[in-house]
mmCIF file of C-alpha atoms in Angstrom:
data_model
loop_
_atom_site.group_PDB
_atom_site.id
_atom_site.type_symbol
_atom_site.label_atom_id
_atom_site.label_comp_id
_atom_site.label_asym_id
_atom_site.label_seq_id
_atom_site.Cartn_x
_atom_site.Cartn_y
_atom_site.Cartn_z
ATOM 1 C CA MET P 1 -22.635 121.514 261.711
ATOM 2 C CA PRO P 2 -24.630 122.689 264.309
ATOM 3 C CA GLY P 3 -26.258 125.521 264.216
ATOM 4 C CA THR P 4 -27.940 124.810 261.084
ATOM 5 C CA VAL P 5 -31.278 125.598 260.580
ATOM 6 C CA GLU P 6 -32.350 122.448 260.312
ATOM 7 C CA GLU P 7 -30.582 121.026 263.194
ATOM 8 C CA LEU P 8 -32.057 123.550 265.758
ATOM 9 C CA THR P 9 -34.168 121.704 268.651
ATOM 10 C CA ILE P 10 -37.746 123.797 269.514
ATOM 11 C CA GLU P 11 -36.174 125.191 272.049
ATOM 12 C CA GLN P 12 -33.142 126.637 270.589
ATOM 13 C CA ARG P 13 -36.019 128.462 267.780
ATOM 14 C CA ARG P 14 -38.191 129.588 270.566
ATOM 15 C CA ALA P 15 -35.908 131.378 272.296
ATOM 16 C CA ILE P 16 -34.011 132.561 269.128
ATOM 17 C CA THR P 17 -37.761 134.139 268.435
ATOM 18 C CA ARG P 18 -39.135 135.403 271.408
ATOM 19 C CA ARG P 19 -35.195 137.159 271.444
ATOM 20 C CA LEU P 20 -36.231 139.116 267.978
ATOM 21 C CA ALA P 21 -39.365 139.941 268.263
ATOM 22 C CA PRO P 22 -38.699 143.168 269.100
ATOM 23 C CA LEU P 23 -36.433 143.621 266.543
ATOM 24 C CA TYR P 24 -39.272 142.286 264.128
ATOM 25 C CA ILE P 25 -41.517 144.482 265.322
ATOM 26 C CA ALA P 26 -39.576 147.736 265.259
ATOM 27 C CA GLY P 27 -38.444 146.787 261.990
ATOM 28 C CA ALA P 28 -41.968 146.698 260.413
ATOM 29 C CA LEU P 29 -42.669 149.971 262.326
ATOM 30 C CA GLN P 30 -40.260 151.350 260.927
ATOM 31 C CA SER P 31 -41.336 149.895 257.293
ATOM 32 C CA PHE P 32 -44.456 151.151 257.640
ATOM 33 C CA GLN P 33 -44.097 154.896 255.317
ATOM 34 C CA LEU P 34 -47.067 155.565 253.861
ATOM 35 C CA TRP P 35 -45.516 158.049 251.326
ATOM 36 C CA PHE P 36 -43.700 155.309 250.107
ATOM 37 C CA ALA P 37 -45.926 155.266 247.660
ATOM 38 C CA VAL P 38 -46.739 158.836 246.343
ATOM 39 C CA GLU P 39 -43.090 160.241 246.888
ATOM 40 C CA LYS P 40 -42.802 160.727 243.092
ATOM 41 C CA PRO P 41 -46.319 161.786 242.819
ATOM 42 C CA PHE P 42 -45.856 164.280 245.276
ATOM 43 C CA GLN P 43 -42.199 165.706 244.551
ATOM 44 C CA ALA P 44 -44.043 166.396 240.581
ATOM 45 C CA SER P 45 -47.172 168.444 243.185
ATOM 46 C CA ILE P 46 -44.221 170.442 244.597
ATOM 47 C CA GLY P 47 -42.293 170.981 241.269
ATOM 48 C CA MET P 48 -39.360 168.427 241.389
ATOM 49 C CA THR P 49 -38.047 167.338 237.653
ATOM 50 C CA GLN P 50 -37.294 164.712 236.789
ATOM 51 C CA THR P 51 -33.426 165.106 236.718
ATOM 52 C CA GLN P 52 -33.779 166.729 240.469
ATOM 53 C CA MET P 53 -36.036 164.006 240.911
ATOM 54 C CA ALA P 54 -32.433 161.329 240.205
ATOM 55 C CA LEU P 55 -30.217 164.908 241.707
ATOM 56 C CA LEU P 56 -31.982 164.297 244.753
ATOM 57 C CA ALA P 57 -31.722 160.309 244.439
ATOM 58 C CA VAL P 58 -28.113 161.934 244.024
ATOM 59 C CA VAL P 59 -27.839 164.310 247.202
ATOM 60 C CA VAL P 60 -28.935 161.019 248.762
ATOM 61 C CA ASN P 61 -26.864 158.330 248.084
ATOM 62 C CA ILE P 62 -23.381 160.796 249.099
ATOM 63 C CA THR P 63 -25.543 161.486 252.469
ATOM 64 C CA LEU P 64 -25.157 157.954 252.966
ATOM 65 C CA ILE P 65 -21.346 157.322 251.191
ATOM 66 C CA THR P 66 -19.870 160.025 253.674
ATOM 67 C CA SER P 67 -22.097 158.020 257.262
ATOM 68 C CA ASN P 68 -22.469 154.648 256.757
ATOM 69 C CA ILE P 69 -18.948 153.918 257.854
ATOM 70 C CA PRO P 70 -19.165 156.209 260.470
ATOM 71 C CA LEU P 71 -22.230 155.272 261.772
ATOM 72 C CA GLY P 72 -21.052 151.693 261.685
ATOM 73 C CA VAL P 73 -18.220 151.724 263.341
ATOM 74 C CA LEU P 74 -20.369 154.258 266.155
ATOM 75 C CA ALA P 75 -22.802 151.273 265.687
ATOM 76 C CA ASP P 76 -19.670 148.543 266.945
ATOM 77 C CA ARG P 77 -18.373 150.991 269.656
ATOM 78 C CA TRP P 78 -21.290 152.000 271.402
ATOM 79 C CA SER P 79 -24.243 150.507 270.965
ATOM 80 C CA ARG P 80 -26.424 148.536 267.366
ATOM 81 C CA LYS P 81 -29.262 148.640 269.744
ATOM 82 C CA GLY P 82 -29.156 152.759 270.509
ATOM 83 C CA LEU P 83 -27.895 152.847 266.817
ATOM 84 C CA LEU P 84 -31.470 151.736 265.655
ATOM 85 C CA MET P 85 -33.276 153.857 268.368
ATOM 86 C CA VAL P 86 -31.861 157.818 266.714
ATOM 87 C CA GLY P 87 -32.702 155.841 263.201
ATOM 88 C CA GLY P 88 -36.172 155.640 264.325
ATOM 89 C CA ALA P 89 -36.278 159.018 265.505
ATOM 90 C CA ILE P 90 -34.607 160.258 262.593
ATOM 91 C CA SER P 91 -37.022 159.570 260.358
ATOM 92 C CA SER P 92 -39.953 160.955 262.412
ATOM 93 C CA VAL P 93 -37.819 163.796 261.940
ATOM 94 C CA SER P 94 -37.538 163.043 258.308
ATOM 95 C CA SER P 95 -41.042 163.044 257.645
ATOM 96 C CA ILE P 96 -42.178 166.235 260.015
ATOM 97 C CA ILE P 97 -39.660 168.176 257.772
ATOM 98 C CA ALA P 98 -41.181 166.661 254.500
ATOM 99 C CA VAL P 99 -44.854 167.745 255.461
ATOM 100 C CA GLU P 100 -43.724 171.504 255.727
ATOM 101 C CA SER P 101 -41.919 170.886 252.400
ATOM 102 C CA HIS P 102 -42.447 172.567 249.490
ATOM 103 C CA GLY P 103 -40.261 173.143 246.297
ATOM 104 C CA PHE P 104 -37.131 171.029 246.448
ATOM 105 C CA LEU P 105 -34.500 171.961 248.223
ATOM 106 C CA ALA P 106 -36.745 171.875 251.232
ATOM 107 C CA TYR P 107 -37.840 168.651 249.853
ATOM 108 C CA THR P 108 -33.836 167.851 249.779
ATOM 109 C CA VAL P 109 -33.422 168.316 253.178
ATOM 110 C CA ALA P 110 -36.002 165.460 254.611
ATOM 111 C CA MET P 111 -34.912 162.739 252.841
ATOM 112 C CA VAL P 112 -31.447 163.928 254.011
ATOM 113 C CA PHE P 113 -32.473 163.068 257.653
ATOM 114 C CA PHE P 114 -33.793 160.220 256.122
ATOM 115 C CA ALA P 115 -30.543 159.236 254.262
ATOM 116 C CA LEU P 116 -29.041 159.949 257.935
ATOM 117 C CA CYS P 117 -32.071 157.389 259.420
ATOM 118 C CA VAL P 118 -31.215 153.929 256.429
ATOM 119 C CA ALA P 119 -26.922 154.967 257.630
ATOM 120 C CA ALA P 120 -28.342 154.937 260.835
ATOM 121 C CA LEU P 121 -29.758 151.234 260.318
ATOM 122 C CA SER P 122 -27.097 149.977 257.906
ATOM 123 C CA GLY P 123 -25.406 146.792 258.971
ATOM 124 C CA GLY P 124 -27.438 147.006 262.073
ATOM 125 C CA TYR P 125 -30.541 145.547 261.941
ATOM 126 C CA ASP P 126 -28.516 142.283 259.954
ATOM 127 C CA SER P 127 -25.410 142.228 262.124
ATOM 128 C CA VAL P 128 -27.750 141.607 265.671
ATOM 129 C CA VAL P 129 -29.489 138.911 263.802
ATOM 130 C CA TYR P 130 -26.314 137.056 263.313
ATOM 131 C CA ASP P 131 -24.479 137.837 266.839
ATOM 132 C CA THR P 132 -27.861 136.357 268.092
ATOM 133 C CA THR P 133 -27.814 133.352 266.377
ATOM 134 C CA LEU P 134 -23.902 133.105 267.156
ATOM 135 C CA GLU P 135 -25.014 133.565 270.991
ATOM 136 C CA GLU P 136 -28.448 131.216 270.877
ATOM 137 C CA THR P 137 -26.264 128.532 269.116
ATOM 138 C CA ARG P 138 -22.734 129.358 268.808
ATOM 139 C CA ASP P 139 -23.134 128.925 264.971
ATOM 140 C CA GLY P 140 -24.174 131.153 262.228
ATOM 141 C CA SER P 141 -25.813 129.078 259.841
ATOM 142 C CA SER P 142 -29.395 129.835 261.091
ATOM 143 C CA PHE P 143 -28.550 133.490 260.101
ATOM 144 C CA ARG P 144 -30.394 133.443 256.705
ATOM 145 C CA ARG P 145 -33.703 131.541 258.451
ATOM 146 C CA PHE P 146 -33.899 134.176 261.078
ATOM 147 C CA TYR P 147 -33.096 137.761 259.417
ATOM 148 C CA GLY P 148 -34.869 136.503 256.035
ATOM 149 C CA ARG P 149 -37.822 136.461 258.548
ATOM 150 C CA LEU P 150 -36.894 140.102 259.458
ATOM 151 C CA ARG P 151 -37.707 140.960 256.115
ATOM 152 C CA PHE P 152 -40.971 139.165 255.039
ATOM 153 C CA PHE P 153 -42.558 141.088 258.142
ATOM 154 C CA GLU P 154 -40.836 144.527 256.853
ATOM 155 C CA GLY P 155 -41.692 143.887 253.632
ATOM 156 C CA VAL P 156 -45.672 143.325 255.029
ATOM 157 C CA ALA P 157 -45.399 146.272 256.802
ATOM 158 C CA LEU P 158 -44.280 148.946 253.348
ATOM 159 C CA ALA P 159 -47.289 146.711 251.479
ATOM 160 C CA ILE P 160 -49.694 147.506 253.703
ATOM 161 C CA SER P 161 -49.001 150.598 254.315
ATOM 162 C CA SER P 162 -48.496 151.286 250.444
ATOM 163 C CA ILE P 163 -51.781 150.234 250.212
ATOM 164 C CA LEU P 164 -52.481 152.835 253.233
ATOM 165 C CA GLY P 165 -51.170 155.205 251.095
ATOM 166 C CA GLY P 166 -51.903 155.694 248.189
ATOM 167 C CA VAL P 167 -55.541 155.441 249.443
ATOM 168 C CA VAL P 168 -54.662 158.598 251.961
ATOM 169 C CA ALA P 169 -53.241 160.695 249.019
ATOM 170 C CA ALA P 170 -56.136 159.357 247.525
ATOM 171 C CA THR P 171 -58.312 161.336 249.975
ATOM 172 C CA PHE P 172 -56.899 163.806 251.189
ATOM 173 C CA GLU P 173 -53.419 164.992 249.727
ATOM 174 C CA PRO P 174 -50.048 163.093 249.408
ATOM 175 C CA ARG P 175 -48.495 165.270 252.067
ATOM 176 C CA SER P 176 -50.834 163.359 254.746
ATOM 177 C CA ALA P 177 -48.730 160.642 253.808
ATOM 178 C CA TYR P 178 -45.716 161.760 255.278
ATOM 179 C CA LEU P 179 -47.971 162.964 258.056
ATOM 180 C CA ILE P 180 -48.836 159.482 259.007
ATOM 181 C CA SER P 181 -46.030 157.986 258.498
ATOM 182 C CA ALA P 182 -43.785 159.605 261.298
ATOM 183 C CA PRO P 183 -45.953 158.535 264.890
ATOM 184 C CA PHE P 184 -45.228 154.955 263.328
ATOM 185 C CA ALA P 185 -41.570 156.078 263.351
ATOM 186 C CA ALA P 186 -41.243 156.747 266.866
ATOM 187 C CA ALA P 187 -42.672 153.599 268.350
ATOM 188 C CA SER P 188 -40.424 151.880 267.052
ATOM 189 C CA VAL P 189 -38.117 153.125 269.465
ATOM 190 C CA ILE P 190 -40.446 152.160 272.431
ATOM 191 C CA ALA P 191 -40.351 148.547 270.619
ATOM 192 C CA LEU P 192 -36.199 148.269 270.047
ATOM 193 C CA ALA P 193 -36.200 148.787 273.787
ATOM 194 C CA PHE P 194 -37.264 146.041 274.875
ATOM 195 C CA PHE P 195 -34.313 144.295 272.196
ATOM 196 C CA ARG P 196 -31.691 142.235 274.407
ATOM 197 C CA GLU P 197 -28.562 142.645 272.006
ATOM 198 C CA PRO P 198 -25.477 140.635 272.122
ATOM 199 C CA VAL P 199 -22.644 141.790 273.624
ATOM 200 C CA ARG P 200 -20.421 139.908 271.559
ATOM 201 C CA HIS P 201 -18.378 142.936 269.682
ATOM 202 C CA ARG P 202 -17.855 145.076 272.801
ATOM 203 C CA HIS P 203 -14.777 143.166 274.503
ATOM 204 C CA LYS P 204 -11.789 144.906 271.839
ATOM 205 C CA SER P 205 -10.210 148.328 272.572
ATOM 206 C CA GLU P 206 -11.138 151.020 269.886
ATOM 207 C CA ASP P 207 -6.923 151.075 268.793
ATOM 208 C CA ILE P 208 -7.679 147.409 268.395
ATOM 209 C CA ALA P 209 -10.940 147.446 266.814
ATOM 210 C CA HIS P 210 -10.010 150.138 264.012
ATOM 211 C CA SER P 211 -6.927 147.838 262.679
ATOM 212 C CA ARG P 212 -9.258 144.401 262.796
ATOM 213 C CA LEU P 213 -11.884 146.962 260.232
ATOM 214 C CA THR P 214 -9.096 147.463 258.439
ATOM 215 C CA ALA P 215 -7.843 143.871 258.859
ATOM 216 C CA SER P 216 -11.269 142.324 257.640
ATOM 217 C CA LEU P 217 -11.014 144.680 254.440
ATOM 218 C CA LYS P 218 -7.894 143.117 253.440
ATOM 219 C CA GLN P 219 -9.527 139.813 254.201
ATOM 220 C CA LEU P 220 -12.207 140.538 252.103
ATOM 221 C CA VAL P 221 -10.945 141.825 248.855
ATOM 222 C CA LEU P 222 -7.992 139.470 248.841
ATOM 223 C CA GLN P 223 -9.001 136.194 249.735
ATOM 224 C CA ARG P 224 -10.792 135.259 245.638
ATOM 225 C CA ASP P 225 -14.159 133.635 247.341
ATOM 226 C CA THR P 226 -15.045 136.707 249.850
ATOM 227 C CA ARG P 227 -13.657 138.895 247.276
ATOM 228 C CA TRP P 228 -16.742 137.802 244.775
ATOM 229 C CA VAL P 229 -18.862 137.868 247.456
ATOM 230 C CA VAL P 230 -18.276 142.293 247.989
ATOM 231 C CA ILE P 231 -18.280 142.522 244.202
ATOM 232 C CA ALA P 232 -21.380 140.924 243.757
ATOM 233 C CA LEU P 233 -23.003 142.614 246.471
ATOM 234 C CA ILE P 234 -21.978 145.762 245.214
ATOM 235 C CA VAL P 235 -23.940 145.121 242.383
ATOM 236 C CA VAL P 236 -27.127 143.954 243.686
ATOM 237 C CA THR P 237 -27.417 146.755 245.829
ATOM 238 C CA VAL P 238 -26.798 148.930 243.148
ATOM 239 C CA GLY P 239 -29.796 147.088 241.236
ATOM 240 C CA SER P 240 -32.249 147.229 244.785
ATOM 241 C CA SER P 241 -31.027 151.124 244.672
ATOM 242 C CA LEU P 242 -32.638 151.898 241.365
ATOM 243 C CA MET P 243 -35.837 149.201 241.573
ATOM 244 C CA SER P 244 -36.478 150.757 245.123
ATOM 245 C CA GLN P 245 -35.565 154.726 244.736
ATOM 246 C CA LEU P 246 -36.868 154.837 240.760
ATOM 247 C CA ASP P 247 -38.816 152.764 240.365
ATOM 248 C CA GLN P 248 -42.213 155.474 240.413
ATOM 249 C CA LEU P 249 -40.553 156.642 236.943
ATOM 250 C CA TRP P 250 -41.654 154.180 235.203
ATOM 251 C CA LEU P 251 -45.664 154.072 236.804
ATOM 252 C CA LEU P 252 -44.932 158.171 235.902
ATOM 253 C CA ALA P 253 -44.865 157.856 232.477
ATOM 254 C CA LEU P 254 -47.403 155.151 231.938
ATOM 255 C CA ALA P 255 -49.311 158.061 233.349
ATOM 256 C CA LEU P 256 -51.235 155.319 236.173
ATOM 257 C CA PRO P 257 -53.629 157.345 238.365
ATOM 258 C CA LEU P 258 -53.020 158.300 242.173
ATOM 259 C CA PRO P 259 -55.201 156.017 243.472
ATOM 260 C CA PHE P 260 -53.136 153.177 241.490
ATOM 261 C CA TYR P 261 -49.750 153.696 243.152
ATOM 262 C CA GLY P 262 -50.841 152.680 246.452
ATOM 263 C CA PRO P 263 -51.923 149.189 245.332
ATOM 264 C CA VAL P 264 -48.774 149.358 242.835
ATOM 265 C CA ASN P 265 -45.992 150.258 245.264
ATOM 266 C CA ALA P 266 -47.937 147.119 248.110
ATOM 267 C CA ALA P 267 -46.501 144.768 245.834
ATOM 268 C CA ILE P 268 -43.662 146.032 244.851
ATOM 269 C CA LEU P 269 -42.465 146.123 247.987
ATOM 270 C CA ALA P 270 -43.956 143.207 249.409
ATOM 271 C CA SER P 271 -41.387 141.316 247.006
ATOM 272 C CA LEU P 272 -39.107 142.245 249.520
ATOM 273 C CA GLY P 273 -40.831 140.279 251.917
ATOM 274 C CA LEU P 274 -40.823 137.960 249.838
ATOM 275 C CA GLY P 275 -37.327 137.835 248.425
ATOM 276 C CA GLY P 276 -36.491 137.762 252.722
ATOM 277 C CA HIS P 277 -39.181 134.610 252.897
ATOM 278 C CA PHE P 278 -37.679 132.331 250.295
ATOM 279 C CA ALA P 279 -34.116 133.001 251.256
ATOM 280 C CA GLY P 280 -34.182 131.982 254.650
ATOM 281 C CA MET P 281 -36.074 128.806 253.240
ATOM 282 C CA SER P 282 -33.107 128.498 250.415
ATOM 283 C CA ARG P 283 -30.390 125.334 251.545
ATOM 284 C CA SER P 284 -28.275 125.914 248.793
ATOM 285 C CA THR P 285 -25.845 129.066 246.848
ATOM 286 C CA ARG P 286 -26.617 127.382 243.876
ATOM 287 C CA ASN P 287 -30.316 128.735 244.430
ATOM 288 C CA ASP P 288 -28.355 131.717 244.434
ATOM 289 C CA ILE P 289 -27.735 131.337 240.656
ATOM 290 C CA TYR P 290 -31.006 130.130 239.118
ATOM 291 C CA VAL P 291 -32.181 133.561 241.187
ATOM 292 C CA ALA P 292 -30.356 135.441 239.422
ATOM 293 C CA SER P 293 -30.582 134.049 236.338
ATOM 294 C CA SER P 294 -34.532 133.959 236.574
ATOM 295 C CA VAL P 295 -34.210 138.459 237.657
ATOM 296 C CA LEU P 296 -32.332 138.954 234.509
ATOM 297 C CA ILE P 297 -35.325 136.868 232.036
ATOM 298 C CA LEU P 298 -37.818 139.292 233.474
ATOM 299 C CA SER P 299 -35.819 141.799 233.422
ATOM 300 C CA PHE P 300 -36.255 142.720 230.301
ATOM 301 C CA GLY P 301 -40.271 143.321 230.648
ATOM 302 C CA LEU P 302 -38.510 146.455 232.037
ATOM 303 C CA LEU P 303 -38.210 147.669 228.679
ATOM 304 C CA VAL P 304 -42.029 147.125 227.212
ATOM 305 C CA LYS P 305 -44.319 150.038 227.676
ATOM 306 C CA ASN P 306 -47.430 148.317 229.279
ATOM 307 C CA ASP P 307 -48.502 148.018 232.514
ATOM 308 C CA VAL P 308 -48.461 144.454 233.420
ATOM 309 C CA SER P 309 -45.027 143.654 232.453
ATOM 310 C CA VAL P 310 -43.717 146.561 233.868
ATOM 311 C CA ILE P 311 -45.088 145.548 237.609
ATOM 312 C CA VAL P 312 -44.107 141.723 236.839
ATOM 313 C CA ALA P 313 -40.610 142.407 236.019
ATOM 314 C CA GLN P 314 -40.538 145.592 238.848
ATOM 315 C CA CYS P 315 -41.562 143.216 241.431
ATOM 316 C CA VAL P 316 -39.473 139.733 240.449
ATOM 317 C CA THR P 317 -36.830 141.904 240.602
ATOM 318 C CA LEU P 318 -36.972 143.673 244.047
ATOM 319 C CA GLY P 319 -37.494 140.496 245.360
ATOM 320 C CA GLY P 320 -34.602 138.632 243.738
ATOM 321 C CA LEU P 321 -32.305 141.215 244.291
ATOM 322 C CA THR P 322 -33.323 140.565 247.832
ATOM 323 C CA PHE P 323 -32.963 137.238 248.528
ATOM 324 C CA LEU P 324 -29.894 137.747 246.296
ATOM 325 C CA ALA P 325 -28.626 140.346 249.388
ATOM 326 C CA ILE P 326 -29.481 137.447 252.099
ATOM 327 C CA SER P 327 -27.562 135.158 250.979
ATOM 328 C CA LEU P 328 -24.723 137.301 250.277
ATOM 329 C CA GLY P 329 -24.482 138.522 253.511
ATOM 330 C CA GLN P 330 -24.293 135.187 255.418
ATOM 331 C CA ARG P 331 -21.380 134.426 253.395
ATOM 332 C CA LEU P 332 -19.889 137.581 254.057
ATOM 333 C CA HIS P 333 -21.235 137.942 257.900
ATOM 334 C CA ALA P 334 -19.091 134.175 258.171
ATOM 335 C CA ALA P 335 -16.150 136.317 257.051
ATOM 336 C CA ILE P 336 -16.340 139.179 259.369
ATOM 337 C CA PRO P 337 -15.131 139.921 263.121
ATOM 338 C CA SER P 338 -18.118 140.428 265.632
ATOM 339 C CA ASP P 339 -16.704 143.696 267.068
ATOM 340 C CA VAL P 340 -16.575 145.366 263.407
ATOM 341 C CA ARG P 341 -19.230 143.329 262.002
ATOM 342 C CA THR P 342 -21.486 146.619 260.707
ATOM 343 C CA SER P 343 -19.217 149.019 260.173
ATOM 344 C CA THR P 344 -17.096 146.019 257.754
ATOM 345 C CA SER P 345 -20.625 145.599 256.230
ATOM 346 C CA SER P 346 -21.412 149.009 256.180
ATOM 347 C CA ALA P 347 -18.464 149.791 254.323
ATOM 348 C CA VAL P 348 -19.382 146.735 251.724
ATOM 349 C CA ALA P 349 -22.541 148.979 251.653
ATOM 350 C CA THR P 350 -20.806 152.061 251.317
ATOM 351 C CA LEU P 351 -19.329 151.177 247.888
ATOM 352 C CA GLY P 352 -22.713 149.513 246.332
ATOM 353 C CA MET P 353 -23.933 153.665 247.042
ATOM 354 C CA LEU P 354 -20.805 154.861 245.268
ATOM 355 C CA VAL P 355 -21.376 153.340 242.777
ATOM 356 C CA PHE P 356 -25.447 154.046 242.446
ATOM 357 C CA ALA P 357 -24.470 157.443 243.161
ATOM 358 C CA PRO P 358 -22.994 158.327 238.914
ATOM 359 C CA THR P 359 -26.135 155.490 238.042
ATOM 360 C CA ALA P 360 -28.692 157.298 239.448
ATOM 361 C CA LEU P 361 -28.153 160.772 238.044
ATOM 362 C CA LEU P 362 -27.721 159.382 234.676
ATOM 363 C CA PHE P 363 -30.303 156.701 235.020
ATOM 364 C CA GLY P 364 -32.633 159.998 235.578
ATOM 365 C CA ARG P 365 -31.117 162.255 232.270
ATOM 366 C CA LEU P 366 -31.928 159.304 230.105
ATOM 367 C CA CYS P 367 -35.832 159.515 230.984
ATOM 368 C CA GLU P 368 -35.646 162.784 230.856
ATOM 369 C CA THR P 369 -33.765 163.091 226.909
ATOM 370 C CA VAL P 370 -35.105 159.824 225.821
ATOM 371 C CA THR P 371 -37.595 157.561 228.291
ATOM 372 C CA VAL P 372 -37.901 155.340 231.124
ATOM 373 C CA PHE P 373 -38.167 152.420 228.958
ATOM 374 C CA HIS P 374 -34.561 153.195 226.751
ATOM 375 C CA ALA P 375 -32.967 154.363 230.132
ATOM 376 C CA ALA P 376 -34.726 150.454 231.795
ATOM 377 C CA TRP P 377 -31.452 149.165 229.512
ATOM 378 C CA MET P 378 -29.166 149.523 232.855
ATOM 379 C CA ALA P 379 -31.956 147.995 234.628
ATOM 380 C CA VAL P 380 -31.232 144.595 232.720
ATOM 381 C CA THR P 381 -27.684 145.313 232.279
ATOM 382 C CA ILE P 382 -27.350 145.060 235.950
ATOM 383 C CA CYS P 383 -29.681 142.077 236.172
ATOM 384 C CA GLY P 384 -26.723 140.791 233.576
ATOM 385 C CA LEU P 385 -24.226 141.677 235.976
ATOM 386 C CA SER P 386 -24.892 140.436 239.278
ATOM 387 C CA LEU P 387 -25.579 137.096 237.614
ATOM 388 C CA LEU P 388 -22.502 136.781 235.970
ATOM 389 C CA CYS P 389 -20.964 138.065 240.146
ATOM 390 C CA VAL P 390 -23.193 135.176 241.774
ATOM 391 C CA VAL P 391 -21.717 132.477 238.942
ATOM 392 C CA TRP P 392 -17.686 133.271 240.239
ATOM 393 C CA ALA P 393 -18.937 133.969 244.117
ATOM 394 C CA HIS P 394 -20.491 130.814 243.741
ATOM 395 C CA ARG P 395 -17.709 129.322 241.878
ATOM 396 C CA ALA P 396 -15.110 130.741 243.748
ATOM 397 C CA SER P 397 -16.404 129.192 247.240
ATOM 398 C CA ARG P 398 -15.586 125.789 245.586
ATOM 399 C CA VAL P 399 -12.784 126.176 245.280
ATOM 400 C CA ALA P 400 -11.919 127.419 247.978
#
């Protein structure tokens, strides 16, 4: 089949890589957030309880839920590149507000801004990568390779910034990590200015695009093969959000010294890049089942009060779920028209966030009433559901 990774010529690979280079740089810069490594210790230092931390996660997800689809539609109708640039600017503003926060309410405002940044980016990067491969090769089957590379660069940036964040927090204070992060997010706007955006999505009128979005969502739900892809993506989104937003609750329970937060968080977030790298190398959807099985087995390490066990389990779980999200995302994009690609992708992500909001609140409450190691059964259950959904999605695609 034309456009598969194996059949791309050297010229095609180089052309796509050159075109996506500004996107790779921007993604890395937007992921260079030193404060990720010390977020929970900083929250604790300004007097936030574990229930408030979980409540914050819910507020962030409510913001995502209410803004994700509108911003996705705006990206399709206006400019995906433009909205990615707006996201970088908002991220910088969020860090500056966090520097000045000294309590729950002020910090919540900062994170609401960051949630708007995430919503602006949601569905944007994968959509432009998919449409770029379509424009360059007339086939989107090489998406996994190039989007996996983007996630790899993001993972590297997350890992490096996490190490630096731990050093900065230990040398100065956690607040300094937020201040240093701001200019990197702002620099991503400059990098994106050099990216040549695909234009496949701009040929429809607004009314036609609205009806196409509705029809696209109906098609995804009604068709048996895509229905399970959507369900699997929702479950994977919940699991990824839990591990990326509340992972440091395990570290707090283990009483890990502050200087260790940087390297540990770097290892956990680097797994995002490794998940993207291996997803780009994968050639069969059957590999999704093997990855989901491994994630389920190793997620049991989250139940054990042991540093190594927890860290390994977090790395494998987050990396494996990233692998699954990319693989499932390629199948989702293959079923979406270009002119509603971002908005449809955002809609699916929003469904995942709707499920995550009560999940996070319950998880935080369990952490306070029992322990995070007991609450971890929720994470294990989500990994089990991911495996079941991936298996059904694989079987449904074979039948179809």
